[in-house]
mmCIF file of C-alpha atoms and ligand atoms in Angstrom:
data_model
loop_
_atom_site.group_PDB
_atom_site.id
_atom_site.type_symbol
_atom_site.label_atom_id
_atom_site.label_comp_id
_atom_site.label_asym_id
_atom_site.label_seq_id
_atom_site.Cartn_x
_atom_site.Cartn_y
_atom_site.Cartn_z
ATOM 1 C CA MET A 222 75.260 -128.354 82.670
ATOM 2 C CA SER A 223 77.377 -130.841 84.549
ATOM 3 C CA LYS A 224 78.354 -131.339 88.162
ATOM 4 C CA PHE A 225 81.973 -130.932 87.051
ATOM 5 C CA TRP A 226 81.491 -127.372 85.876
ATOM 6 C CA SER A 227 82.546 -124.342 87.867
ATOM 7 C CA PRO A 228 79.301 -122.556 88.776
ATOM 8 C CA LEU A 229 80.152 -119.507 86.644
ATOM 9 C CA VAL A 230 80.208 -121.673 83.514
ATOM 10 C CA ASN A 231 76.504 -122.428 83.905
ATOM 11 C CA ASP A 232 75.700 -118.777 83.348
ATOM 12 C CA LEU A 233 78.228 -117.972 80.615
ATOM 13 C CA VAL A 234 76.756 -116.596 77.400
ATOM 14 C CA PRO A 235 79.646 -117.007 74.943
ATOM 15 C CA TYR A 236 80.309 -114.878 71.875
ATOM 16 C CA VAL A 237 78.985 -116.335 68.627
ATOM 17 C CA PRO A 238 81.514 -115.719 65.851
ATOM 18 C CA GLY A 239 80.297 -115.105 62.307
ATOM 19 C CA GLU A 240 79.884 -118.347 60.470
ATOM 20 C CA GLN A 241 82.879 -119.808 58.590
ATOM 21 C CA PRO A 242 80.970 -121.977 56.102
ATOM 22 C CA LYS A 243 82.696 -125.026 54.664
ATOM 23 C CA MET A 244 81.080 -124.686 51.229
ATOM 24 C CA ALA A 245 83.224 -123.500 48.326
ATOM 25 C CA ASN A 246 82.377 -120.656 45.923
ATOM 26 C CA LEU A 247 80.471 -118.620 48.447
ATOM 27 C CA VAL A 248 80.492 -114.853 48.315
ATOM 28 C CA LYS A 249 81.467 -114.495 51.948
ATOM 29 C CA LEU A 250 80.656 -111.013 53.191
ATOM 30 C CA ASN A 251 79.791 -111.817 56.811
ATOM 31 C CA THR A 252 82.884 -111.496 59.022
ATOM 32 C CA ASN A 253 84.687 -108.348 57.853
ATOM 33 C CA GLU A 254 87.758 -110.166 56.647
ATOM 34 C CA ASN A 255 89.868 -108.373 54.061
ATOM 35 C CA PRO A 256 89.061 -109.601 50.539
ATOM 36 C CA PHE A 257 92.672 -109.043 49.495
ATOM 37 C CA GLY A 258 95.354 -111.402 50.755
ATOM 38 C CA PRO A 259 98.235 -110.399 53.006
ATOM 39 C CA SER A 260 101.404 -108.919 51.538
ATOM 40 C CA PRO A 261 103.649 -111.504 49.812
ATOM 41 C CA LYS A 262 106.368 -110.263 52.175
ATOM 42 C CA VAL A 263 104.311 -111.614 55.069
ATOM 43 C CA ILE A 264 104.201 -115.050 53.467
ATOM 44 C CA ASP A 265 107.969 -114.920 52.839
ATOM 45 C CA ALA A 266 108.656 -113.916 56.445
ATOM 46 C CA ILE A 267 106.528 -116.759 57.801
ATOM 47 C CA GLN A 268 108.168 -119.246 55.468
ATOM 48 C CA ALA A 269 111.615 -118.075 56.562
ATOM 49 C CA GLU A 270 110.561 -118.828 60.120
ATOM 50 C CA LEU A 271 109.566 -122.413 59.318
ATOM 51 C CA ASN A 272 112.707 -124.081 60.538
ATOM 52 C CA ASP A 273 114.377 -125.832 63.439
ATOM 53 C CA SER A 274 113.899 -122.807 65.686
ATOM 54 C CA LEU A 275 110.261 -123.852 66.129
ATOM 55 C CA ARG A 276 111.498 -126.140 68.904
ATOM 56 C CA LEU A 277 112.249 -122.972 70.895
ATOM 57 C CA TYR A 278 109.668 -120.802 72.637
ATOM 58 C CA PRO A 279 109.034 -117.449 70.994
ATOM 59 C CA ASP A 280 110.122 -114.168 72.583
ATOM 60 C CA PRO A 281 107.589 -113.734 75.426
ATOM 61 C CA GLU A 282 107.820 -109.940 75.120
ATOM 62 C CA GLY A 283 107.602 -109.835 71.328
ATOM 63 C CA GLU A 284 110.282 -107.167 71.546
ATOM 64 C CA SER A 285 111.037 -106.880 67.851
ATOM 65 C CA LEU A 286 107.382 -106.583 66.815
ATOM 66 C CA ARG A 287 106.671 -104.093 69.581
ATOM 67 C CA GLN A 288 109.540 -101.953 68.310
ATOM 68 C CA THR A 289 108.138 -102.083 64.795
ATOM 69 C CA ILE A 290 104.629 -101.138 65.903
ATOM 70 C CA ALA A 291 105.964 -98.424 68.219
ATOM 71 C CA GLY A 292 108.033 -96.955 65.385
ATOM 72 C CA TYR A 293 105.066 -97.064 63.028
ATOM 73 C CA HIS A 294 102.825 -95.224 65.469
ATOM 74 C CA ASN A 295 105.487 -92.916 66.873
ATOM 75 C CA VAL A 296 105.278 -94.183 70.470
ATOM 76 C CA ARG A 297 107.748 -96.045 72.705
ATOM 77 C CA PRO A 298 107.875 -99.884 72.813
ATOM 78 C CA GLU A 299 106.869 -99.847 76.503
ATOM 79 C CA GLN A 300 103.590 -98.279 75.390
ATOM 80 C CA VAL A 301 102.708 -101.337 73.279
ATOM 81 C CA PHE A 302 101.075 -104.558 74.482
ATOM 82 C CA LEU A 303 100.703 -107.563 72.146
ATOM 83 C CA GLY A 304 98.039 -110.253 72.208
ATOM 84 C CA ASN A 305 96.700 -113.264 70.366
ATOM 85 C CA GLY A 306 94.250 -111.215 68.343
ATOM 86 C CA SER A 307 92.789 -108.042 69.769
ATOM 87 C CA ASP A 308 90.052 -110.155 71.344
ATOM 88 C CA GLU A 309 92.632 -111.488 73.786
ATOM 89 C CA VAL A 310 93.953 -107.978 74.364
ATOM 90 C CA LEU A 311 90.391 -106.853 75.150
ATOM 91 C CA ALA A 312 89.878 -109.764 77.542
ATOM 92 C CA HIS A 313 92.994 -108.749 79.482
ATOM 93 C CA ILE A 314 91.831 -105.122 79.463
ATOM 94 C CA PHE A 315 88.509 -106.073 81.064
ATOM 95 C CA TYR A 316 90.287 -108.129 83.700
ATOM 96 C CA ALA A 317 93.140 -105.742 84.434
ATOM 97 C CA LEU A 318 91.491 -102.331 84.165
ATOM 98 C CA PHE A 319 87.698 -102.567 84.401
ATOM 99 C CA GLN A 320 87.064 -104.180 87.798
ATOM 100 C CA HIS A 321 86.171 -101.221 89.999
ATOM 101 C CA GLY A 322 82.752 -102.240 91.275
ATOM 102 C CA GLU A 323 80.979 -99.892 88.885
ATOM 103 C CA PRO A 324 79.421 -100.722 85.507
ATOM 104 C CA VAL A 325 81.504 -100.628 82.355
ATOM 105 C CA LEU A 326 79.912 -98.413 79.719
ATOM 106 C CA PHE A 327 79.625 -99.337 76.048
ATOM 107 C CA PRO A 328 77.110 -98.491 73.298
ATOM 108 C CA ASP A 329 73.872 -100.509 73.173
ATOM 109 C CA ILE A 330 74.696 -101.411 69.581
ATOM 110 C CA THR A 331 78.315 -102.453 69.413
ATOM 111 C CA TYR A 332 80.778 -105.320 69.323
ATOM 112 C CA SER A 333 79.000 -108.149 71.066
ATOM 113 C CA PHE A 334 82.158 -109.445 72.751
ATOM 114 C CA TYR A 335 82.056 -106.661 75.379
ATOM 115 C CA PRO A 336 79.072 -108.055 77.314
ATOM 116 C CA VAL A 337 80.637 -111.498 76.999
ATOM 117 C CA TYR A 338 83.809 -110.384 78.794
ATOM 118 C CA CYS A 339 81.626 -108.758 81.441
ATOM 119 C CA GLY A 340 79.962 -112.141 81.965
ATOM 120 C CA LEU A 341 83.273 -113.988 82.063
ATOM 121 C CA TYR A 342 84.746 -111.725 84.738
ATOM 122 C CA ASN A 343 81.539 -110.937 86.586
ATOM 123 C CA ILE A 344 81.708 -107.263 85.680
ATOM 124 C CA GLU A 345 78.493 -105.302 85.325
ATOM 125 C CA GLY A 346 78.042 -103.863 81.840
ATOM 126 C CA LYS A 347 75.821 -100.881 81.108
ATOM 127 C CA PRO A 348 74.722 -100.358 77.510
ATOM 128 C CA VAL A 349 74.486 -96.674 76.592
ATOM 129 C CA PRO A 350 71.980 -96.113 73.757
ATOM 130 C CA LEU A 351 73.281 -94.707 70.495
ATOM 131 C CA THR A 352 71.335 -91.715 69.192
ATOM 132 C CA ASP A 353 68.459 -92.177 66.720
ATOM 133 C CA THR A 354 71.008 -91.790 63.938
ATOM 134 C CA PHE A 355 73.149 -94.545 65.516
ATOM 135 C CA GLU A 356 75.854 -92.191 66.731
ATOM 136 C CA ILE A 357 77.783 -92.147 69.994
ATOM 137 C CA ASN A 358 76.907 -89.052 72.036
ATOM 138 C CA PRO A 359 79.968 -88.227 74.202
ATOM 139 C CA ALA A 360 77.823 -86.493 76.866
ATOM 140 C CA ASP A 361 76.164 -89.862 77.624
ATOM 141 C CA TYR A 362 79.509 -91.166 78.928
ATOM 142 C CA LYS A 363 79.681 -88.598 81.705
ATOM 143 C CA GLN A 364 78.296 -90.816 84.486
ATOM 144 C CA PRO A 365 79.790 -93.053 87.173
ATOM 145 C CA ASN A 366 81.483 -96.080 85.615
ATOM 146 C CA GLY A 367 84.216 -98.663 86.000
ATOM 147 C CA GLY A 368 85.566 -97.965 82.508
ATOM 148 C CA VAL A 369 84.418 -97.100 78.992
ATOM 149 C CA ILE A 370 84.893 -99.034 75.767
ATOM 150 C CA PHE A 371 83.672 -98.476 72.228
ATOM 151 C CA PRO A 372 84.895 -99.326 68.763
ATOM 152 C CA ASN A 373 85.826 -96.466 66.469
ATOM 153 C CA PRO A 374 84.509 -96.798 63.834
ATOM 154 C CA ASN A 375 81.721 -98.538 65.731
ATOM 155 C CA ALA A 376 80.711 -102.049 64.740
ATOM 156 C CA PRO A 377 78.304 -103.050 63.315
ATOM 157 C CA THR A 378 77.191 -99.518 62.397
ATOM 158 C CA GLY A 379 80.432 -98.412 60.706
ATOM 159 C CA ARG A 380 79.956 -94.890 62.072
ATOM 160 C CA TYR A 381 83.085 -92.962 63.004
ATOM 161 C CA LEU A 382 83.437 -90.596 65.962
ATOM 162 C CA GLY A 383 85.804 -87.659 65.378
ATOM 163 C CA LEU A 384 88.765 -87.358 67.741
ATOM 164 C CA GLU A 385 87.445 -84.106 69.210
ATOM 165 C CA HIS A 386 84.453 -86.140 70.485
ATOM 166 C CA VAL A 387 86.677 -88.974 71.705
ATOM 167 C CA GLU A 388 88.560 -86.356 73.718
ATOM 168 C CA LYS A 389 85.307 -85.264 75.381
ATOM 169 C CA ILE A 390 84.788 -88.817 76.640
ATOM 170 C CA LEU A 391 88.385 -88.932 77.892
ATOM 171 C CA GLN A 392 88.035 -85.601 79.665
ATOM 172 C CA ALA A 393 84.776 -86.691 81.327
ATOM 173 C CA ASN A 394 86.511 -89.765 82.795
ATOM 174 C CA PRO A 395 89.935 -88.788 84.167
ATOM 175 C CA ASP A 396 89.782 -91.533 86.819
ATOM 176 C CA ARG A 397 88.735 -94.347 84.510
ATOM 177 C CA VAL A 398 90.286 -96.048 81.512
ATOM 178 C CA VAL A 399 88.658 -95.281 78.179
ATOM 179 C CA VAL A 400 89.358 -97.931 75.553
ATOM 180 C CA VAL A 401 89.015 -97.115 71.874
ATOM 181 C CA ASP A 402 88.794 -100.352 69.889
ATOM 182 C CA GLU A 403 90.196 -99.374 66.502
ATOM 183 C CA ALA A 404 89.720 -102.645 64.646
ATOM 184 C CA TYR A 405 88.574 -100.683 61.558
ATOM 185 C CA ILE A 406 90.473 -97.413 61.920
ATOM 186 C CA ASP A 407 92.553 -97.821 58.754
ATOM 187 C CA PHE A 408 89.545 -97.559 56.443
ATOM 188 C CA GLY A 409 89.227 -93.794 56.709
ATOM 189 C CA GLY A 410 89.322 -92.788 60.392
ATOM 190 C CA GLU A 411 92.024 -91.023 62.362
ATOM 191 C CA SER A 412 93.661 -93.039 65.146
ATOM 192 C CA ALA A 413 93.440 -91.935 68.773
ATOM 193 C CA ILE A 414 96.988 -93.275 69.241
ATOM 194 C CA ALA A 415 98.053 -89.673 68.565
ATOM 195 C CA LEU A 416 96.400 -88.795 71.909
ATOM 196 C CA VAL A 417 97.991 -91.376 74.222
ATOM 197 C CA ASP A 418 100.689 -89.020 75.495
ATOM 198 C CA LYS A 419 98.035 -86.432 76.342
ATOM 199 C CA TYR A 420 95.653 -88.799 78.181
ATOM 200 C CA PRO A 421 97.058 -91.332 80.675
ATOM 201 C CA ASN A 422 93.570 -92.908 80.822
ATOM 202 C CA LEU A 423 93.474 -93.686 77.077
ATOM 203 C CA LEU A 424 94.081 -97.172 75.748
ATOM 204 C CA VAL A 425 93.771 -97.852 72.016
ATOM 205 C CA SER A 426 93.470 -101.390 70.671
ATOM 206 C CA GLN A 427 94.101 -102.414 67.091
ATOM 207 C CA THR A 428 94.222 -105.663 65.157
ATOM 208 C CA LEU A 429 96.031 -107.036 62.124
ATOM 209 C CA SER A 430 92.922 -109.046 61.259
ATOM 210 C CA LYS A 431 91.109 -106.471 59.172
ATOM 211 C CA ALA A 432 93.173 -103.853 57.322
ATOM 212 C CA ARG A 433 96.284 -106.053 57.260
ATOM 213 C CA SER A 434 94.498 -109.165 56.040
ATOM 214 C CA LEU A 435 95.802 -111.410 58.820
ATOM 215 C CA ALA A 436 92.692 -112.662 60.617
ATOM 216 C CA GLY A 437 94.146 -116.165 60.462
ATOM 217 C CA LEU A 438 97.395 -115.215 62.190
ATOM 218 C CA ARG A 439 95.797 -113.794 65.379
ATOM 219 C CA VAL A 440 97.695 -110.644 66.224
ATOM 220 C CA GLY A 441 96.351 -107.594 68.039
ATOM 221 C CA PHE A 442 97.814 -104.925 70.278
ATOM 222 C CA ALA A 443 97.059 -102.048 72.604
ATOM 223 C CA VAL A 444 98.833 -98.699 72.890
ATOM 224 C CA GLY A 445 98.694 -96.488 75.976
ATOM 225 C CA HIS A 446 100.504 -95.159 79.027
ATOM 226 C CA PRO A 447 103.192 -97.585 80.336
ATOM 227 C CA ASP A 448 101.238 -97.947 83.604
ATOM 228 C CA LEU A 449 98.265 -99.362 81.703
ATOM 229 C CA ILE A 450 100.550 -101.620 79.668
ATOM 230 C CA GLU A 451 102.157 -102.859 82.900
ATOM 231 C CA ALA A 452 98.736 -103.928 84.213
ATOM 232 C CA LEU A 453 98.097 -105.861 81.007
ATOM 233 C CA ASN A 454 101.507 -107.516 81.201
ATOM 234 C CA ARG A 455 100.830 -108.668 84.748
ATOM 235 C CA VAL A 456 97.613 -110.344 83.653
ATOM 236 C CA LYS A 457 99.151 -111.786 80.496
ATOM 237 C CA ASN A 458 102.062 -113.261 82.443
ATOM 238 C CA SER A 459 99.588 -114.827 84.850
ATOM 239 C CA PHE A 460 97.701 -116.442 81.971
ATOM 240 C CA ASN A 461 99.910 -117.278 78.967
ATOM 241 C CA SER A 462 103.449 -115.942 78.610
ATOM 242 C CA TYR A 463 103.623 -116.760 74.898
ATOM 243 C CA PRO A 464 100.423 -115.500 73.255
ATOM 244 C CA LEU A 465 102.160 -114.902 69.919
ATOM 245 C CA ASP A 466 104.000 -117.752 68.273
ATOM 246 C CA ARG A 467 107.105 -117.394 66.116
ATOM 247 C CA LEU A 468 105.176 -117.372 62.846
ATOM 248 C CA ALA A 469 102.791 -114.700 64.071
ATOM 249 C CA LEU A 470 105.606 -112.479 65.337
ATOM 250 C CA ALA A 471 107.476 -112.746 62.027
ATOM 251 C CA GLY A 472 104.418 -112.311 59.799
ATOM 252 C CA ALA A 473 103.056 -109.365 61.751
ATOM 253 C CA LYS A 474 106.380 -107.541 61.604
ATOM 254 C CA ALA A 475 106.570 -108.025 57.850
ATOM 255 C CA ALA A 476 103.033 -106.659 57.478
ATOM 256 C CA TYR A 477 104.243 -103.316 58.845
ATOM 257 C CA GLU A 478 107.191 -103.339 56.487
ATOM 258 C CA ASP A 479 105.037 -103.347 53.360
ATOM 259 C CA GLU A 480 103.278 -100.028 53.612
ATOM 260 C CA ALA A 481 102.563 -99.898 49.869
ATOM 261 C CA TRP A 482 100.584 -103.157 49.966
ATOM 262 C CA PHE A 483 98.651 -102.010 53.012
ATOM 263 C CA GLN A 484 97.750 -98.663 51.441
ATOM 264 C CA LYS A 485 96.672 -100.269 48.198
ATOM 265 C CA CYS A 486 94.354 -102.722 49.976
ATOM 266 C CA CYS A 487 92.808 -100.005 52.149
ATOM 267 C CA ASP A 488 92.314 -97.694 49.163
ATOM 268 C CA SER A 489 90.601 -100.456 47.181
ATOM 269 C CA VAL A 490 88.277 -101.300 50.074
ATOM 270 C CA ILE A 491 87.383 -97.621 50.523
ATOM 271 C CA PHE A 492 86.752 -97.163 46.803
ATOM 272 C CA GLU A 493 84.557 -100.270 46.703
ATOM 273 C CA ARG A 494 82.724 -99.220 49.869
ATOM 274 C CA GLU A 495 81.620 -95.997 48.206
ATOM 275 C CA ARG A 496 80.608 -97.853 45.047
ATOM 276 C CA VAL A 497 78.532 -100.436 46.961
ATOM 277 C CA THR A 498 76.966 -97.685 49.086
ATOM 278 C CA ASN A 499 75.795 -95.804 45.974
ATOM 279 C CA ALA A 500 74.477 -98.966 44.355
ATOM 280 C CA LEU A 501 72.502 -99.910 47.468
ATOM 281 C CA GLU A 502 71.083 -96.424 47.809
ATOM 282 C CA ASP A 503 69.864 -96.724 44.219
ATOM 283 C CA LEU A 504 68.083 -99.915 45.350
ATOM 284 C CA SER A 505 66.198 -98.039 48.109
ATOM 285 C CA PHE A 506 68.518 -98.951 50.953
ATOM 286 C CA GLU A 507 69.407 -96.569 53.729
ATOM 287 C CA VAL A 508 73.166 -96.975 54.254
ATOM 288 C CA LEU A 509 74.768 -95.527 57.383
ATOM 289 C CA PRO A 510 77.912 -93.508 56.602
ATOM 290 C CA SER A 511 80.781 -95.968 57.089
ATOM 291 C CA LYS A 512 84.482 -95.565 57.731
ATOM 292 C CA ALA A 513 84.942 -99.330 58.093
ATOM 293 C CA ASN A 514 85.377 -102.231 55.665
ATOM 294 C CA PHE A 515 81.676 -102.991 55.903
ATOM 295 C CA ILE A 516 78.405 -101.147 55.551
ATOM 296 C CA PHE A 517 75.270 -101.315 57.656
ATOM 297 C CA ALA A 518 72.145 -100.965 55.549
ATOM 298 C CA ARG A 519 68.387 -101.451 55.678
ATOM 299 C CA HIS A 520 65.863 -101.561 52.883
ATOM 300 C CA ASN A 521 62.902 -99.202 53.038
ATOM 301 C CA THR A 522 60.371 -102.029 52.679
ATOM 302 C CA GLN A 523 62.060 -105.450 52.898
ATOM 303 C CA ALA A 524 62.817 -107.043 56.274
ATOM 304 C CA GLY A 525 66.469 -107.704 57.058
ATOM 305 C CA GLU A 526 66.081 -111.341 57.967
ATOM 306 C CA ALA A 527 64.243 -112.186 54.737
ATOM 307 C CA LEU A 528 66.845 -110.362 52.656
ATOM 308 C CA ALA A 529 69.705 -112.202 54.358
ATOM 309 C CA LYS A 530 67.940 -115.503 53.728
ATOM 310 C CA SER A 531 67.322 -114.783 50.042
ATOM 311 C CA LEU A 532 70.931 -113.730 49.542
ATOM 312 C CA ARG A 533 72.085 -116.923 51.206
ATOM 313 C CA GLU A 534 70.026 -118.939 48.717
ATOM 314 C CA GLN A 535 72.138 -117.251 46.050
ATOM 315 C CA GLY A 536 75.361 -118.192 47.857
ATOM 316 C CA ILE A 537 75.943 -114.703 49.269
ATOM 317 C CA ILE A 538 76.489 -114.608 53.029
ATOM 318 C CA VAL A 539 75.994 -111.354 54.962
ATOM 319 C CA ARG A 540 75.502 -110.800 58.676
ATOM 320 C CA HIS A 541 72.096 -110.179 60.211
ATOM 321 C CA PHE A 542 71.595 -109.480 63.920
ATOM 322 C CA ASN A 543 68.307 -110.458 65.464
ATOM 323 C CA LYS A 544 68.465 -107.630 67.975
ATOM 324 C CA PRO A 545 66.290 -104.667 68.947
ATOM 325 C CA ARG A 546 66.731 -101.504 66.843
ATOM 326 C CA ILE A 547 68.846 -103.200 64.165
ATOM 327 C CA SER A 548 66.869 -106.271 63.103
ATOM 328 C CA ASP A 549 66.178 -104.767 59.676
ATOM 329 C CA PHE A 550 69.805 -104.004 58.979
ATOM 330 C CA LEU A 551 72.324 -106.127 57.120
ATOM 331 C CA ARG A 552 76.008 -105.825 57.867
ATOM 332 C CA ILE A 553 77.782 -106.359 54.592
ATOM 333 C CA THR A 554 81.558 -106.736 54.377
ATOM 334 C CA ILE A 555 83.154 -105.002 51.405
ATOM 335 C CA GLY A 556 84.536 -107.725 49.147
ATOM 336 C CA THR A 557 86.503 -107.811 45.925
ATOM 337 C CA PRO A 558 84.958 -105.878 43.012
ATOM 338 C CA GLU A 559 83.603 -109.201 41.671
ATOM 339 C CA GLN A 560 82.051 -110.170 45.006
ATOM 340 C CA ASN A 561 80.498 -106.732 45.343
ATOM 341 C CA ASP A 562 79.054 -107.020 41.840
ATOM 342 C CA ALA A 563 77.548 -110.375 42.842
ATOM 343 C CA LEU A 564 76.005 -108.773 45.912
ATOM 344 C CA ILE A 565 74.545 -105.877 43.940
ATOM 345 C CA SER A 566 73.060 -108.081 41.231
ATOM 346 C CA GLY A 567 71.821 -110.518 43.888
ATOM 347 C CA LEU A 568 69.938 -107.708 45.597
ATOM 348 C CA LYS A 569 68.630 -106.387 42.279
ATOM 349 C CA SER A 570 67.152 -109.778 41.491
ATOM 350 C CA LEU A 571 65.139 -109.701 44.722
HETATM 351 C C1 PLP B 19 87.219 -108.009 64.463
HETATM 352 C C2 PLP B 19 87.114 -107.185 65.703
HETATM 353 C C3 PLP B 19 87.945 -107.401 66.808
HETATM 354 C C4 PLP B 19 88.788 -108.626 66.946
HETATM 355 O O1 PLP B 19 89.840 -108.720 66.191
HETATM 356 P P1 PLP B 19 90.878 -109.917 66.366
HETATM 357 O O2 PLP B 19 92.153 -109.186 66.420
HETATM 358 O O3 PLP B 19 90.710 -110.736 65.142
HETATM 359 O O4 PLP B 19 90.591 -110.673 67.616
HETATM 360 C C5 PLP B 19 87.869 -106.544 67.879
HETATM 361 N N1 PLP B 19 86.977 -105.545 67.904
HETATM 362 C C6 PLP B 19 86.141 -105.320 66.901
HETATM 363 C C7 PLP B 19 85.163 -104.214 66.983
HETATM 364 C C8 PLP B 19 86.173 -106.153 65.780
HETATM 365 O O5 PLP B 19 85.300 -105.978 64.794
#
């Protein structure tokens, strides 16, 4: 605390990102990064952009990338909003669309950035408990609110909610924006982007950090009705007109132009996810059904914290949340086949 701080800063509870350890040779399965690198075409595109034009500001509208994303998802460019990672997109969503004097609803077990944005903007958040099987129950979102947000698949559970259930939440909230955070949608789920023309209250956010292996480039976007996008643009242009730099714009565009690479990476992650799930079940873990690039698992006798600690001693880093209901779970990112083998034999040795 300092007398120089704005009063709000005293009460901020910031997000704690998964650790990025400096040690080499770690089996790093704690932050849901893609174990496979980005497409070589992405690297080429970024390298081609490393020239004198860096003295110029990038396109503030990211027109070319928005066209690419719009074409990919079969929507119009004015339905696409770009941000510096989807975290920034989400921050603008909270500011632009969730301040209605009523609590914003999100699952009790979910992405821990949502309550942080509530704190930053002084918005009340209301956690809605997942069911006993860690599922979202659409009926629970039929109550007064200032907006609804949930990841699909949910994080850290990995559980996917079918689009027919997403539609129930949309239909229950015609006067509020429902945000579906699809950070992990490419690992087996079906995107709600197909529904944006049907529901003017639907906003879908996605990121290039996970399925497209570009966590380091910081590119995310939202798709929805142009009126929602307009609200986001007003906030963005009151905050930072150039959230995406030239390298990010070029690299992100190239990522969408190498569909084969993308498919191969997703297929490998999905294949490995099923293999790791089976191996952990053989080791007496309960593994929640996942459509993400991670699994959420608890052992039937061993405590989660102790397991995470023992794995760490073997150089294997997974994520453990010291929170009610999930303190015995480990969230384990799906790695390369070699990393997954290391995880499985590490757990066997315990
Ligand atoms: C990783 C993640 C994000 C953030 O992605 P960035 O684009 O890297 O900011 C958003 N939501 C969820 C649920 C995530 O897991």
